[in-house]
Amino acid sequence: MFFHFVKVQSRIIYLFVFGLLHGWFLQSTFPAQAEMNAAATQYYSLGLSWQRKGDLPQAEEAFRKAISLSPQDAELRMVLADLYLKQGNFQAASAECANAVQLNPRSTRIRIMMGKTLLKLNRLPEAIEQFKIASELEPNYPFIFFNLGQTQQLADQNEAAIISLQRALSEDPNNVKAISSIATAYHKTNKLNEAIASYSKLLSLDANNGWARLNLARAHYQAGHLDSAEKEYLSVLRERPRGSDILAALADIQHKKGNLNGAIDYVNRALSVDPNDATLHAMLAAYCEQGKDWNRAITHYVAAAQLETNPENRNKYLLSQSQILFKTGRYNDASRLTEEVLTQNPDNLTLKIQLADIRLWQKRYADAAALYREALVFKPDLVK
């Protein structure tokens, strides 16, 4: 019966997203068994009727009566487990699946549903174990390995997920969901060439797959393929012309290529879309600093510090301002900003040295000496 089911329903099965179980799947593949007595069969049929009408409490009652009359029927347990899944009662579904496993431990379908039920409960190691048993029982069906690979990914077992998804793809090489999953697993494990190949395969199947193109661009960038990354980001930008994240990525690529003006242009475009992004202001400030456009750099570091909610990043932007002010001879302003950051980080020796250097230029030699002492830096011309 199982092999007949797989043959007829194989294409439908590939549409399963792990964790989702469709009622018709069970209803069409778990008919009343021959050993079910007449009364149990009647309640089973009545339960299916109530289920089709959407009256799940009545269906549950009918299925329970059928089970009481035929307690050794594993498939009746599965029908009830599926009903509990529809009701969102995952614990009860898991209990019925466990009963079904005890009654028929070599049923692939029961193992699959048990795995998906455990997945709903976020019991990932147990779900993986059930999918592994199912794959051993039926090693030639790719959807089992797809579910196994998906669950392994959720458990952050990406290396194992790659092996499972490769098995799934060996039987169904154009399964978009499996290709997407294995591409992600390759990317997470830094197998960038394999990730690039998988994202490219997705685009060959659907050139409008924006998710694949964006991740292809990121993978190329991480692999150091700046020209390819730029090409893919530009394709994404045509679809998302106001994507500040895409504009920022293109800015970074231009900067890495040595095109500072091009980088600045892209960040300006990103800021025109999202003027309250602290990271974009800091990015533009750093580029302006590199181009020795000091005042503009300070302006954007100020904006970044005002917008930043992370204290560590805010202090970093304040110190960047301070360093530019110091370079340009504005020692009092540099001193004020460094003191502000030092107040929040009183044990930071680097900050004390930086402030001591500023004190030297302010000709406040005693203060500089005291700070150098605190920083455990010996300056023989100052410390006596």
Short mmCIF file of N, CA and C in Angstrom, two decimals, residues 21 34 36 42 44 73 112 129 141 143 162 221-222 240 286 289 330 341 347 359 384:
data_model
loop_
_atom_site.label_atom_id
_atom_site.label_comp_id
_atom_site.label_asym_id
_atom_site.label_seq_id
_atom_site.Cartn_x
_atom_site.Cartn_y
_atom_site.Cartn_z
N LEU A 21 1.13 19.32 8.03
CA LEU A 21 0.51 18.04 7.65
C LEU A 21 -0.90 18.31 7.15
N ALA A 34 -8.53 -3.91 7.45
CA ALA A 34 -9.42 -5.06 7.32
C ALA A 34 -9.82 -5.62 8.69
N MET A 36 -10.38 -4.06 11.33
CA MET A 36 -11.26 -3.17 12.08
C MET A 36 -12.67 -3.76 12.07
N GLN A 42 -17.50 2.02 11.32
CA GLN A 42 -18.59 3.00 11.25
C GLN A 42 -18.17 4.31 11.91
N TYR A 44 -15.12 5.31 12.43
CA TYR A 44 -14.02 5.87 11.62
C TYR A 44 -14.60 6.71 10.46
N ASP A 73 -5.12 -0.73 16.16
CA ASP A 73 -5.04 -0.17 14.81
C ASP A 73 -4.17 1.09 14.84
N ILE A 112 7.39 9.49 9.81
CA ILE A 112 7.42 10.84 9.24
C ILE A 112 6.50 11.77 10.03
N GLU A 129 15.82 12.04 14.75
CA GLU A 129 15.90 10.59 14.91
C GLU A 129 14.77 9.89 14.17
N TYR A 141 13.39 7.54 -1.25
CA TYR A 141 12.38 8.57 -1.41
C TYR A 141 12.93 9.93 -0.95
N PHE A 143 11.78 12.94 -0.49
CA PHE A 143 11.10 13.86 0.43
C PHE A 143 11.45 13.55 1.87
N ILE A 162 23.65 19.03 4.78
CA ILE A 162 24.15 18.99 3.39
C ILE A 162 24.09 17.56 2.85
N TYR A 221 30.61 38.21 -2.92
CA TYR A 221 31.35 39.21 -2.15
C TYR A 221 32.26 38.54 -1.12
N GLN A 222 31.70 37.58 -0.38
CA GLN A 222 32.48 36.89 0.64
C GLN A 222 33.64 36.11 0.03
N ARG A 240 14.90 46.69 -6.71
CA ARG A 240 14.70 47.41 -5.44
C ARG A 240 15.51 48.70 -5.46
N ALA A 286 33.56 57.65 7.61
CA ALA A 286 34.86 56.98 7.42
C ALA A 286 35.42 57.24 6.03
N GLU A 289 36.63 60.78 5.94
CA GLU A 289 37.88 60.87 6.69
C GLU A 289 39.05 60.38 5.84
N ARG A 330 42.06 70.93 16.97
CA ARG A 330 40.97 71.39 17.83
C ARG A 330 41.00 70.58 19.12
N VAL A 341 33.87 59.76 26.73
CA VAL A 341 33.95 58.31 26.55
C VAL A 341 34.69 57.67 27.72
N ASP A 347 38.48 52.45 33.06
CA ASP A 347 39.65 51.59 33.15
C ASP A 347 40.31 51.33 31.80
N ARG A 359 46.47 66.19 26.14
CA ARG A 359 46.93 67.12 27.18
C ARG A 359 48.31 67.69 26.84
N LYS A 384 58.67 62.51 36.91
CA LYS A 384 59.87 62.69 37.72
C LYS A 384 59.67 62.09 39.10
#
